[in-house]
Amino acid sequence: MLPSPTAPEVAIVGGGPAGLIAAEVLARAGLKVTVYDQMPSVGRKLLMAGRGGLNLTHSEEFERFVARYAQALPQLEPLIQAFAPADLRAWSEGLGQETFVGSSGRVFPKAFKASPLLRAWLRRLDGLGVRFALRHRWQGWDHEGRLIFTDAAGEPVQAKPDTTILALGGASWPRLGSDGSWADLLAQRGIAISPLRPANMGFICPWSEIMRSRFAGEPLKRIALTCAGATVKGEAIVTQDGIEGGAVYALSARLRDTIEQDGSALLHIDLRPDLAHEALLRKLDTPRKGQSASTFLRKAAGLSPVGIALLREASPALPTEPEALARLIKAVPLRLTGTKSLERAISTAGGVPFGELDTHLMLRGMPGVFVAGEMLDWEAPTGGYLLQATFATGIAAARGVLASLRIPDAALTLEPSSATRQT
Ligand SMILES: Cc1cc2nc3c(=O)[nH]c(=O)nc-3n(C[C@H](O)[C@H](O)[C@H](O)COP(=O)(O)OP(=O)(O)OC[C@H]3O[C@@H](n4cnc5c(N)ncnc54)[C@H](O)[C@@H]3O)c2cc1C
């Protein structure tokens, strides 16, 4: 159904998943929707997210799922209740993209990448009459309250919609379009913005030359990382100047905050989390029979060359006494001295605080302007939590627009299947 010529007009600024799902809800309700984006095409970060497998959401039970949003739990929980992981899967399947649960509980489309999903989605939006104004860079509001953009030719363009949703993303990977330039524009209007900071990023650690030149790019598999009492099992990768990877990202908020406060953070790496200390000790408490330390550690403790190099970084003269060696293998200390930059992070912490918004995600200080997606002040680990909250807040903002215009919510056609709906 195309919108009637007299339908209210909504501008959605930012064509990532938050903006596009808001466009879908509003177009289904019969509104005239224009999505503005500064890039030549929309959904670029979504496509990038699909490169290594589009992790749409997670299949764990709801309480555990929403606990991942930590401080933002009170605000995000009702929004994720209203558009839950099962709803996101059903929505994806409604676009012809069946999903599956991977061994870690993460949910992916069967096609694994994002491009078929995005293609089908854009076709659907086109059919609903959504207009796209691409290569339109948002520059704020003029003195009459109109949105101002610059188009591809650098010419100013104004728009005076009935309502606006800002869905401009965070500030990581700026070449994909989300560059965080909105933060100054909103601050100029008196909106408090929590500083934008990297989330799910790598860390800096001053490696020796040997570690850097021989082991950069090497994975540390089946390890456990501990920082300030929190332990995460998984994988990490040694980089030229530090460490990154899934297990590091999972602790990244805690590590980042510690570095900000204390100047550095101490991470402990358990190279054999599958072996209890006693069992490891028994393996180490055997005659070395003239083997070099590396050969002994490889054979007796099953350590990889990069794991052994990590031990030597922490203790260049490796302990020969089995008890001390076992203790080191179970908790290799690594001093992290900095975070990798926001530009290289997977996501962004900080943004528009929930205190600036009402429960419909409308700015209290700017009636008629709603905010959704990663530009809101929440953070979560990788695992599908980023896209789930992005979609849920996009839908919440769109429903907020409908409520403010007193228009009934047409609801998404989700067609949930019993196979995907969580109980
Ligand atoms: C490498 C990588 C892998 C990822 N993998 C996953 C994953 O597997 N699972 C997961 O849950 N999450 C993943 N994420 C995170 C996820 O992609 C983001 O959280 C999500 O895209 C945020 O959506 P959004 O709509 O809020 O913002 P974005 O997707 O960033 O979209 C914002 C849009 O606003 C536009 N814009 C910004 N400023 C302006 C302006 N001034 N004028 C006009 N337009 C503007 C941008 O061009 C962009 O199109 C990944 C991120 C990265 C970088």
Tab-separated table of C-alpha atoms and ligand atoms in Angstrom:
chain	number	residue	atom	x	y	z
A	1	MET	CA	0.000	0.000	0.000
A	2	LEU	CA	1.466	3.349	-1.024
A	3	PRO	CA	0.968	6.355	1.300
A	4	SER	CA	-1.846	8.775	0.547
A	5	PRO	CA	-0.717	12.252	-0.600
A	6	THR	CA	-2.067	13.746	2.622
A	7	ALA	CA	-0.322	11.261	4.953
A	8	PRO	CA	2.049	12.753	7.557
A	9	GLU	CA	5.670	12.970	6.472
A	10	VAL	CA	8.528	11.427	8.423
A	11	ALA	CA	12.211	12.007	7.778
A	12	ILE	CA	14.530	9.227	8.857
A	13	VAL	CA	18.101	10.409	8.940
A	14	GLY	CA	20.466	7.456	8.646
A	15	GLY	CA	19.861	4.344	6.555
A	16	GLY	CA	21.379	1.640	8.764
A	17	PRO	CA	19.266	-1.157	10.230
A	18	ALA	CA	17.736	1.146	12.888
A	19	GLY	CA	16.573	3.675	10.279
A	20	LEU	CA	15.402	1.058	7.787
A	21	ILE	CA	13.317	-0.920	10.289
A	22	ALA	CA	11.748	2.342	11.477
A	23	ALA	CA	10.989	3.163	7.824
A	24	GLU	CA	9.291	-0.208	7.418
A	25	VAL	CA	7.047	0.229	10.466
A	26	LEU	CA	6.046	3.761	9.429
A	27	ALA	CA	5.492	2.979	5.756
A	28	ARG	CA	3.299	0.009	6.728
A	29	ALA	CA	1.228	2.422	8.801
A	30	GLY	CA	0.668	4.549	5.675
A	31	LEU	CA	3.080	7.415	6.395
A	32	LYS	CA	5.211	9.197	3.792
A	33	VAL	CA	8.747	8.193	4.675
A	34	THR	CA	12.018	9.561	3.338
A	35	VAL	CA	15.297	7.976	4.413
A	36	TYR	CA	18.263	10.346	4.136
A	37	ASP	CA	21.817	9.037	4.124
A	38	GLN	CA	25.133	10.655	3.353
A	39	MET	CA	26.450	7.584	1.555
A	40	PRO	CA	25.636	6.565	-2.041
A	41	SER	CA	23.828	3.473	-0.680
A	42	VAL	CA	22.283	2.461	2.653
A	43	GLY	CA	23.177	-0.347	5.059
A	44	ARG	CA	26.925	-0.311	4.506
A	45	LYS	CA	27.815	-1.268	8.070
A	46	LEU	CA	25.215	-4.036	7.983
A	47	LEU	CA	26.916	-5.389	4.862
A	48	MET	CA	30.294	-5.181	6.592
A	49	ALA	CA	28.850	-6.952	9.634
A	50	GLY	CA	27.854	-9.764	7.283
A	51	ARG	CA	31.407	-10.234	6.028
A	52	GLY	CA	32.379	-12.643	8.790
A	53	GLY	CA	28.828	-14.018	9.157
A	54	LEU	CA	25.872	-11.799	10.032
A	55	ASN	CA	25.227	-12.530	13.685
A	56	LEU	CA	21.646	-11.255	13.844
A	57	THR	CA	20.840	-12.143	17.436
A	58	HIS	CA	21.388	-14.820	20.083
A	59	SER	CA	19.289	-17.815	21.124
A	60	GLU	CA	20.008	-17.790	24.882
A	61	GLU	CA	17.117	-17.385	27.298
A	62	PHE	CA	15.674	-13.904	27.677
A	63	GLU	CA	16.947	-13.019	31.167
A	64	ARG	CA	20.509	-13.867	30.199
A	65	PHE	CA	20.122	-12.101	26.870
A	66	VAL	CA	18.988	-8.767	28.242
A	67	ALA	CA	21.563	-8.858	31.068
A	68	ARG	CA	24.187	-8.250	28.334
A	69	TYR	CA	23.056	-4.621	28.127
A	70	ALA	CA	24.352	-4.000	31.667
A	71	GLN	CA	23.572	-0.381	32.690
A	72	ALA	CA	21.099	0.082	29.814
A	73	LEU	CA	19.089	-2.995	30.858
A	74	PRO	CA	16.191	-1.039	32.446
A	75	GLN	CA	15.615	0.998	29.296
A	76	LEU	CA	16.288	-1.706	26.704
A	77	GLU	CA	14.512	-4.639	28.323
A	78	PRO	CA	10.947	-3.459	27.535
A	79	LEU	CA	11.965	-2.551	23.978
A	80	ILE	CA	13.524	-5.987	23.426
A	81	GLN	CA	10.453	-7.604	24.997
A	82	ALA	CA	8.424	-5.793	22.341
A	83	PHE	CA	10.730	-6.951	19.525
A	84	ALA	CA	12.478	-10.046	20.825
A	85	PRO	CA	15.142	-12.285	19.270
A	86	ALA	CA	12.411	-14.638	18.002
A	87	ASP	CA	10.707	-11.674	16.295
A	88	LEU	CA	13.936	-10.666	14.582
A	89	ARG	CA	14.388	-14.203	13.299
A	90	ALA	CA	10.804	-14.327	12.085
A	91	TRP	CA	11.233	-10.962	10.364
A	92	SER	CA	14.372	-12.215	8.604
A	93	GLU	CA	12.535	-15.351	7.543
A	94	GLY	CA	9.680	-13.190	6.251
A	95	LEU	CA	12.249	-11.707	3.880
A	96	GLY	CA	13.192	-15.172	2.666
A	97	GLN	CA	16.283	-15.392	4.863
A	98	GLU	CA	15.953	-18.433	7.070
A	99	THR	CA	18.074	-18.413	10.192
A	100	PHE	CA	19.968	-21.043	12.151
A	101	VAL	CA	21.538	-21.276	15.607
A	102	GLY	CA	25.300	-21.805	15.548
A	103	SER	CA	27.139	-23.975	18.061
A	104	SER	CA	27.735	-20.962	20.333
A	105	GLY	CA	24.017	-20.131	20.398
A	106	ARG	CA	24.483	-17.203	18.020
A	107	VAL	CA	21.858	-16.767	15.293
A	108	PHE	CA	22.794	-16.255	11.625
A	109	PRO	CA	20.888	-16.170	8.356
A	110	LYS	CA	21.475	-19.413	6.433
A	111	ALA	CA	23.062	-17.353	3.654
A	112	PHE	CA	25.482	-16.194	6.379
A	113	LYS	CA	26.040	-12.798	4.750
A	114	ALA	CA	23.887	-9.674	4.838
A	115	SER	CA	23.547	-8.883	1.150
A	116	PRO	CA	20.538	-11.134	0.291
A	117	LEU	CA	18.696	-9.860	3.376
A	118	LEU	CA	19.409	-6.219	2.574
A	119	ARG	CA	18.428	-6.663	-1.090
A	120	ALA	CA	15.079	-8.241	-0.179
A	121	TRP	CA	14.511	-5.579	2.494
A	122	LEU	CA	15.135	-2.676	0.123
A	123	ARG	CA	12.746	-4.232	-2.415
A	124	ARG	CA	10.105	-4.433	0.297
A	125	LEU	CA	10.674	-0.806	1.340
A	126	ASP	CA	10.484	0.284	-2.278
A	127	GLY	CA	7.141	-1.523	-2.582
A	128	LEU	CA	5.915	0.322	0.524
A	129	GLY	CA	6.737	3.657	-1.129
A	130	VAL	CA	9.749	4.588	1.035
A	131	ARG	CA	11.813	7.319	-0.665
A	132	PHE	CA	15.589	7.402	-0.411
A	133	ALA	CA	17.573	10.629	-0.530
A	134	LEU	CA	21.155	9.387	-0.791
A	135	ARG	CA	24.347	11.451	-0.733
A	136	HIS	CA	22.504	13.795	1.615
A	137	ARG	CA	24.695	14.749	4.554
A	138	TRP	CA	22.699	15.960	7.528
A	139	GLN	CA	23.945	19.294	8.933
A	140	GLY	CA	21.445	19.996	11.709
A	141	TRP	CA	18.455	22.372	11.723
A	142	ASP	CA	18.070	25.901	10.417
A	143	HIS	CA	16.540	28.738	12.441
A	144	GLU	CA	13.057	27.762	11.229
A	145	GLY	CA	13.476	24.221	12.548
A	146	ARG	CA	13.950	22.668	9.105
A	147	LEU	CA	16.376	19.799	8.650
A	148	ILE	CA	19.330	20.853	6.557
A	149	PHE	CA	21.401	18.618	4.323
A	150	THR	CA	24.083	19.099	1.718
A	151	ASP	CA	23.556	17.025	-1.411
A	152	ALA	CA	26.133	15.384	-3.681
A	153	ALA	CA	26.787	18.697	-5.454
A	154	GLY	CA	27.371	20.424	-2.099
A	155	GLU	CA	24.078	22.300	-2.493
A	156	PRO	CA	21.907	22.894	0.593
A	157	VAL	CA	18.622	20.964	0.812
A	158	GLN	CA	15.951	21.648	3.434
A	159	ALA	CA	13.161	19.402	4.673
A	160	LYS	CA	10.255	20.136	7.000
A	161	PRO	CA	8.769	16.742	7.924
A	162	ASP	CA	6.060	16.311	10.555
A	163	THR	CA	8.435	14.178	12.629
A	164	THR	CA	12.035	13.044	12.419
A	165	ILE	CA	13.903	9.934	13.504
A	166	LEU	CA	17.660	10.258	13.876
A	167	ALA	CA	19.358	6.888	13.320
A	168	LEU	CA	22.885	8.002	12.536
A	169	GLY	CA	24.826	5.119	14.104
A	170	GLY	CA	27.970	5.245	16.227
A	171	ALA	CA	31.393	6.444	15.175
A	172	SER	CA	33.335	3.277	14.409
A	173	TRP	CA	34.367	2.440	10.850
A	174	PRO	CA	33.557	6.001	9.680
A	175	ARG	CA	34.266	5.143	6.047
A	176	LEU	CA	30.988	3.184	6.110
A	177	GLY	CA	29.082	6.404	6.816
A	178	SER	CA	28.605	6.616	10.588
A	179	ASP	CA	31.162	9.183	11.669
A	180	GLY	CA	29.600	10.521	14.873
A	181	SER	CA	29.378	14.066	13.482
A	182	TRP	CA	25.816	14.216	14.859
A	183	ALA	CA	27.209	14.484	18.410
A	184	ASP	CA	28.224	18.148	17.965
A	185	LEU	CA	24.987	18.963	16.130
A	186	LEU	CA	22.890	17.666	19.032
A	187	ALA	CA	25.172	19.206	21.671
A	188	GLN	CA	24.634	22.587	19.971
A	189	ARG	CA	20.887	22.109	20.614
A	190	GLY	CA	21.526	21.572	24.320
A	191	ILE	CA	21.308	17.762	24.279
A	192	ALA	CA	23.770	16.133	26.713
A	193	ILE	CA	25.888	13.557	24.887
A	194	SER	CA	27.887	10.872	26.709
A	195	PRO	CA	31.358	10.871	25.114
A	196	LEU	CA	31.666	8.419	22.209
A	197	ARG	CA	34.130	5.673	23.116
A	198	PRO	CA	35.263	2.447	21.481
A	199	ALA	CA	33.442	-0.778	22.407
A	200	ASN	CA	34.312	-4.301	21.285
A	201	MET	CA	37.809	-3.276	20.282
A	202	GLY	CA	41.409	-4.429	20.541
A	203	PHE	CA	43.913	-3.311	23.185
A	204	ILE	CA	47.493	-2.105	23.141
A	205	CYS	CA	50.227	-4.008	24.888
A	206	PRO	CA	53.951	-3.316	24.491
A	207	TRP	CA	55.176	-6.604	22.934
A	208	SER	CA	58.832	-7.518	22.586
A	209	GLU	CA	60.257	-7.372	19.055
A	210	ILE	CA	60.182	-11.196	18.861
A	211	MET	CA	56.491	-11.343	19.758
A	212	ARG	CA	55.627	-8.625	17.266
A	213	SER	CA	57.643	-9.945	14.358
A	214	ARG	CA	56.986	-13.682	14.815
A	215	PHE	CA	53.542	-13.938	16.323
A	216	ALA	CA	51.417	-11.000	15.128
A	217	GLY	CA	48.311	-12.511	13.506
A	218	GLU	CA	48.559	-15.775	15.486
A	219	PRO	CA	45.385	-16.969	17.216
A	220	LEU	CA	45.310	-18.009	20.858
A	221	LYS	CA	42.666	-20.723	20.786
A	222	ARG	CA	40.623	-22.203	23.643
A	223	ILE	CA	41.888	-19.765	26.249
A	224	ALA	CA	40.174	-17.984	29.145
A	225	LEU	CA	40.694	-14.319	29.947
A	226	THR	CA	40.163	-12.801	33.375
A	227	CYS	CA	39.981	-9.147	34.338
A	228	ALA	CA	38.813	-7.832	37.702
A	229	GLY	CA	36.984	-11.019	38.625
A	230	ALA	CA	35.242	-11.585	35.268
A	231	THR	CA	36.313	-14.575	33.169
A	232	VAL	CA	35.502	-15.268	29.519
A	233	LYS	CA	36.430	-18.345	27.510
A	234	GLY	CA	37.127	-18.038	23.816
A	235	GLU	CA	39.761	-16.930	21.350
A	236	ALA	CA	42.054	-13.969	20.918
A	237	ILE	CA	44.536	-12.864	18.279
A	238	VAL	CA	47.969	-11.362	18.839
A	239	THR	CA	48.306	-8.149	16.819
A	240	GLN	CA	51.340	-5.982	15.999
A	241	ASP	CA	50.770	-3.848	19.032
A	242	GLY	CA	48.447	-5.798	21.269
A	243	ILE	CA	45.566	-8.218	21.363
A	244	GLU	CA	42.033	-8.456	19.949
A	245	GLY	CA	39.336	-11.059	19.215
A	246	GLY	CA	36.072	-12.391	20.628
A	247	ALA	CA	37.160	-13.085	24.204
A	248	VAL	CA	38.895	-9.688	24.418
A	249	TYR	CA	35.807	-7.900	23.085
A	250	ALA	CA	33.673	-9.612	25.713
A	251	LEU	CA	35.790	-7.992	28.443
A	252	SER	CA	36.430	-4.778	26.544
A	253	ALA	CA	34.086	-2.486	28.504
A	254	ARG	CA	35.673	-3.524	31.802
A	255	LEU	CA	39.230	-3.280	30.425
A	256	ARG	CA	38.552	0.114	28.805
A	257	ASP	CA	37.058	1.558	31.971
A	258	THR	CA	39.998	0.273	34.051
A	259	ILE	CA	42.520	1.798	31.631
A	260	GLU	CA	40.648	5.115	31.684
A	261	GLN	CA	40.714	5.119	35.468
A	262	ASP	CA	44.137	3.629	36.258
A	263	GLY	CA	46.178	4.154	33.077
A	264	SER	CA	46.490	0.414	32.436
A	265	ALA	CA	44.640	-2.850	33.029
A	266	LEU	CA	45.912	-6.262	34.037
A	267	LEU	CA	44.537	-9.179	32.018
A	268	HIS	CA	45.245	-12.783	32.983
A	269	ILE	CA	45.302	-15.445	30.284
A	270	ASP	CA	44.649	-19.070	31.141
A	271	LEU	CA	46.292	-21.064	28.351
A	272	ARG	CA	44.718	-24.358	29.489
A	273	PRO	CA	41.268	-23.534	30.897
A	274	ASP	CA	40.174	-27.107	30.198
A	275	LEU	CA	42.736	-28.466	32.715
A	276	ALA	CA	42.487	-27.902	36.457
A	277	HIS	CA	45.653	-26.693	38.150
A	278	GLU	CA	46.293	-30.125	39.738
A	279	ALA	CA	45.929	-31.979	36.447
A	280	LEU	CA	48.269	-29.539	34.717
A	281	LEU	CA	50.750	-29.859	37.564
A	282	ARG	CA	50.822	-33.651	37.152
A	283	LYS	CA	51.637	-33.226	33.456
A	284	LEU	CA	54.451	-30.778	34.240
A	285	ASP	CA	55.868	-32.774	37.108
A	286	THR	CA	57.648	-35.262	34.816
A	287	PRO	CA	61.321	-35.564	33.839
A	288	ARG	CA	62.309	-33.288	30.930
A	289	LYS	CA	64.800	-35.819	29.548
A	290	GLY	CA	67.009	-33.128	27.968
A	291	GLN	CA	64.128	-31.513	26.028
A	292	SER	CA	64.277	-27.766	25.454
A	293	ALA	CA	61.772	-25.726	27.476
A	294	SER	CA	59.672	-25.150	24.340
A	295	THR	CA	59.538	-28.824	23.404
A	296	PHE	CA	58.692	-29.772	26.981
A	297	LEU	CA	55.875	-27.193	27.189
A	298	ARG	CA	54.504	-28.225	23.812
A	299	LYS	CA	54.514	-31.924	24.654
A	300	ALA	CA	53.696	-31.925	28.358
A	301	ALA	CA	51.281	-28.974	28.535
A	302	GLY	CA	50.035	-28.973	24.928
A	303	LEU	CA	50.947	-25.304	24.426
A	304	SER	CA	51.210	-23.714	20.976
A	305	PRO	CA	54.313	-21.718	19.973
A	306	VAL	CA	52.390	-18.451	20.459
A	307	GLY	CA	51.269	-19.605	23.907
A	308	ILE	CA	54.864	-20.361	24.849
A	309	ALA	CA	55.968	-16.965	23.513
A	310	LEU	CA	53.310	-15.361	25.700
A	311	LEU	CA	54.738	-17.129	28.764
A	312	ARG	CA	58.188	-15.748	27.893
A	313	GLU	CA	56.764	-12.224	27.528
A	314	ALA	CA	55.507	-12.459	31.099
A	315	SER	CA	58.522	-14.265	32.511
A	316	PRO	CA	61.604	-14.264	30.238
A	317	ALA	CA	63.341	-16.775	32.538
A	318	LEU	CA	60.602	-19.404	32.605
A	319	PRO	CA	60.153	-21.043	36.016
A	320	THR	CA	61.549	-24.565	36.108
A	321	GLU	CA	59.669	-25.560	39.212
A	322	PRO	CA	56.394	-27.316	38.112
A	323	GLU	CA	54.147	-25.555	40.628
A	324	ALA	CA	55.244	-22.070	39.548
A	325	LEU	CA	55.096	-23.051	35.865
A	326	ALA	CA	51.549	-24.399	36.230
A	327	ARG	CA	50.503	-21.190	37.990
A	328	LEU	CA	51.953	-19.116	35.163
A	329	ILE	CA	50.240	-21.176	32.437
A	330	LYS	CA	46.897	-20.811	34.237
A	331	ALA	CA	47.247	-17.042	34.637
A	332	VAL	CA	49.719	-15.342	32.280
A	333	PRO	CA	49.670	-11.658	33.273
A	334	LEU	CA	49.380	-9.160	30.437
A	335	ARG	CA	49.485	-5.418	31.114
A	336	LEU	CA	47.270	-3.514	28.640
A	337	THR	CA	48.236	0.120	28.289
A	338	GLY	CA	45.643	1.501	25.898
A	339	THR	CA	42.629	0.837	23.689
A	340	LYS	CA	42.624	0.685	19.917
A	341	SER	CA	40.930	3.723	18.386
A	342	LEU	CA	37.199	4.204	17.993
A	343	GLU	CA	37.629	4.140	14.185
A	344	ARG	CA	38.739	0.499	14.405
A	345	ALA	CA	36.204	-0.643	17.012
A	346	ILE	CA	33.239	-2.862	16.187
A	347	SER	CA	30.836	-0.604	18.028
A	348	THR	CA	30.504	2.629	19.972
A	349	ALA	CA	29.770	3.227	23.626
A	350	GLY	CA	28.297	6.559	24.699
A	351	GLY	CA	25.857	8.679	22.703
A	352	VAL	CA	22.443	10.115	23.481
A	353	PRO	CA	21.657	9.204	27.124
A	354	PHE	CA	18.242	7.706	27.864
A	355	GLY	CA	17.728	10.537	30.332
A	356	GLU	CA	17.379	12.899	27.350
A	357	LEU	CA	14.524	10.770	25.959
A	358	ASP	CA	11.006	9.839	26.906
A	359	THR	CA	9.890	6.183	26.884
A	360	HIS	CA	9.101	6.484	23.135
A	361	LEU	CA	12.722	7.543	22.460
A	362	MET	CA	11.669	11.131	21.684
A	363	LEU	CA	14.086	13.861	22.763
A	364	ARG	CA	12.467	15.626	25.717
A	365	GLY	CA	14.070	18.894	24.673
A	366	MET	CA	13.078	18.565	20.990
A	367	PRO	CA	9.500	17.309	20.638
A	368	GLY	CA	8.979	15.483	17.338
A	369	VAL	CA	12.585	14.258	17.119
A	370	PHE	CA	13.193	10.589	17.953
A	371	VAL	CA	16.502	8.727	18.259
A	372	ALA	CA	17.279	5.051	17.550
A	373	GLY	CA	20.084	2.545	17.096
A	374	GLU	CA	23.726	2.709	18.021
A	375	MET	CA	23.704	6.481	18.541
A	376	LEU	CA	21.875	5.850	21.822
A	377	ASP	CA	24.000	5.442	24.951
A	378	TRP	CA	24.153	1.672	25.401
A	379	GLU	CA	26.768	-0.939	24.719
A	380	ALA	CA	26.829	-4.713	24.535
A	381	PRO	CA	29.271	-7.452	23.615
A	382	THR	CA	29.362	-9.090	20.193
A	383	GLY	CA	27.070	-12.088	19.795
A	384	GLY	CA	24.080	-10.506	18.027
A	385	TYR	CA	23.245	-8.124	20.879
A	386	LEU	CA	24.192	-5.040	18.853
A	387	LEU	CA	21.808	-5.694	15.985
A	388	GLN	CA	19.018	-6.902	18.283
A	389	ALA	CA	19.040	-3.621	20.239
A	390	THR	CA	19.452	-1.645	17.023
A	391	PHE	CA	16.298	-3.215	15.560
A	392	ALA	CA	14.349	-3.003	18.820
A	393	THR	CA	15.102	0.702	19.286
A	394	GLY	CA	14.315	1.435	15.609
A	395	ILE	CA	10.914	-0.176	16.064
A	396	ALA	CA	10.321	1.579	19.377
A	397	ALA	CA	11.102	4.981	17.866
A	398	ALA	CA	8.785	4.312	14.903
A	399	ARG	CA	5.995	3.255	17.260
A	400	GLY	CA	6.694	6.406	19.241
A	401	VAL	CA	6.186	8.451	16.067
A	402	LEU	CA	2.870	6.678	15.433
A	403	ALA	CA	1.749	7.291	19.011
A	404	SER	CA	2.667	10.982	18.762
A	405	LEU	CA	0.634	11.295	15.547
A	406	ARG	CA	-2.190	9.149	17.000
A	407	ILE	CA	-1.924	6.665	14.143
A	408	PRO	CA	-2.568	2.958	14.829
A	409	ASP	CA	0.455	0.686	14.533
A	410	ALA	CA	0.027	-1.560	11.478
A	411	ALA	CA	2.643	-3.927	12.985
A	412	LEU	CA	5.257	-5.795	11.051
A	413	THR	CA	4.125	-8.916	9.248
A	414	LEU	CA	6.374	-11.219	11.137
A	415	GLU	CA	4.902	-14.594	10.239
A	416	PRO	CA	6.675	-16.267	13.165
A	417	SER	CA	7.192	-19.973	12.734
A	418	SER	CA	6.922	-22.304	15.703
A	419	ALA	CA	10.490	-23.446	14.992
A	420	THR	CA	11.907	-20.026	15.683
A	421	ARG	CA	9.663	-18.598	18.369
A	422	GLN	CA	11.293	-18.910	21.766
A	423	THR	CA	9.249	-20.199	24.609
B	1	LIG	C1	33.111	-5.039	11.302
B	1	LIG	C2	31.772	-5.030	12.022
B	1	LIG	C3	31.108	-6.220	12.231
B	1	LIG	C4	29.894	-6.236	12.929
B	1	LIG	N1	29.232	-7.414	13.104
B	1	LIG	C5	28.085	-7.461	13.805
B	1	LIG	C6	27.373	-8.685	13.990
B	1	LIG	O1	27.732	-9.736	13.417
B	1	LIG	N2	26.264	-8.667	14.783
B	1	LIG	C7	25.810	-7.520	15.383
B	1	LIG	O2	24.831	-7.568	16.127
B	1	LIG	N3	26.407	-6.334	15.142
B	1	LIG	C8	27.521	-6.284	14.384
B	1	LIG	N4	28.139	-5.073	14.152
B	1	LIG	C9	27.511	-3.834	14.671
B	1	LIG	C10	26.300	-3.409	13.816
B	1	LIG	O3	26.638	-3.418	12.445
B	1	LIG	C11	25.873	-1.989	14.238
B	1	LIG	O4	25.579	-2.020	15.622
B	1	LIG	C12	24.619	-1.516	13.464
B	1	LIG	O5	24.911	-1.388	12.085
B	1	LIG	C13	24.125	-0.173	14.006
B	1	LIG	O6	23.027	0.215	13.240
B	1	LIG	P1	22.522	1.735	13.152
B	1	LIG	O7	21.402	1.728	12.186
B	1	LIG	O8	22.321	2.264	14.501
B	1	LIG	O9	23.767	2.527	12.546
B	1	LIG	P2	24.597	2.318	11.156
B	1	LIG	O10	24.430	0.937	10.639
B	1	LIG	O11	25.966	2.773	11.469
B	1	LIG	O12	23.871	3.320	10.172
B	1	LIG	C14	23.919	4.713	10.342
B	1	LIG	C15	23.685	5.390	9.006
B	1	LIG	O13	23.663	6.800	9.214
B	1	LIG	C16	24.331	7.429	8.145
B	1	LIG	N5	24.845	8.720	8.602
B	1	LIG	C17	25.698	8.987	9.625
B	1	LIG	N6	25.918	10.307	9.744
B	1	LIG	C18	25.189	10.915	8.767
B	1	LIG	C19	24.956	12.282	8.385
B	1	LIG	N7	25.542	13.322	9.029
B	1	LIG	N8	24.125	12.536	7.359
B	1	LIG	C20	23.500	11.513	6.713
B	1	LIG	N9	23.672	10.223	7.015
B	1	LIG	C21	24.502	9.907	8.038
B	1	LIG	C22	25.434	6.475	7.782
B	1	LIG	O14	25.892	6.673	6.458
B	1	LIG	C23	24.777	5.112	7.995
B	1	LIG	O15	24.211	4.605	6.802
B	1	LIG	C24	29.347	-5.026	13.431
B	1	LIG	C25	30.015	-3.818	13.178
B	1	LIG	C26	31.212	-3.808	12.484
B	1	LIG	C27	31.916	-2.500	12.236
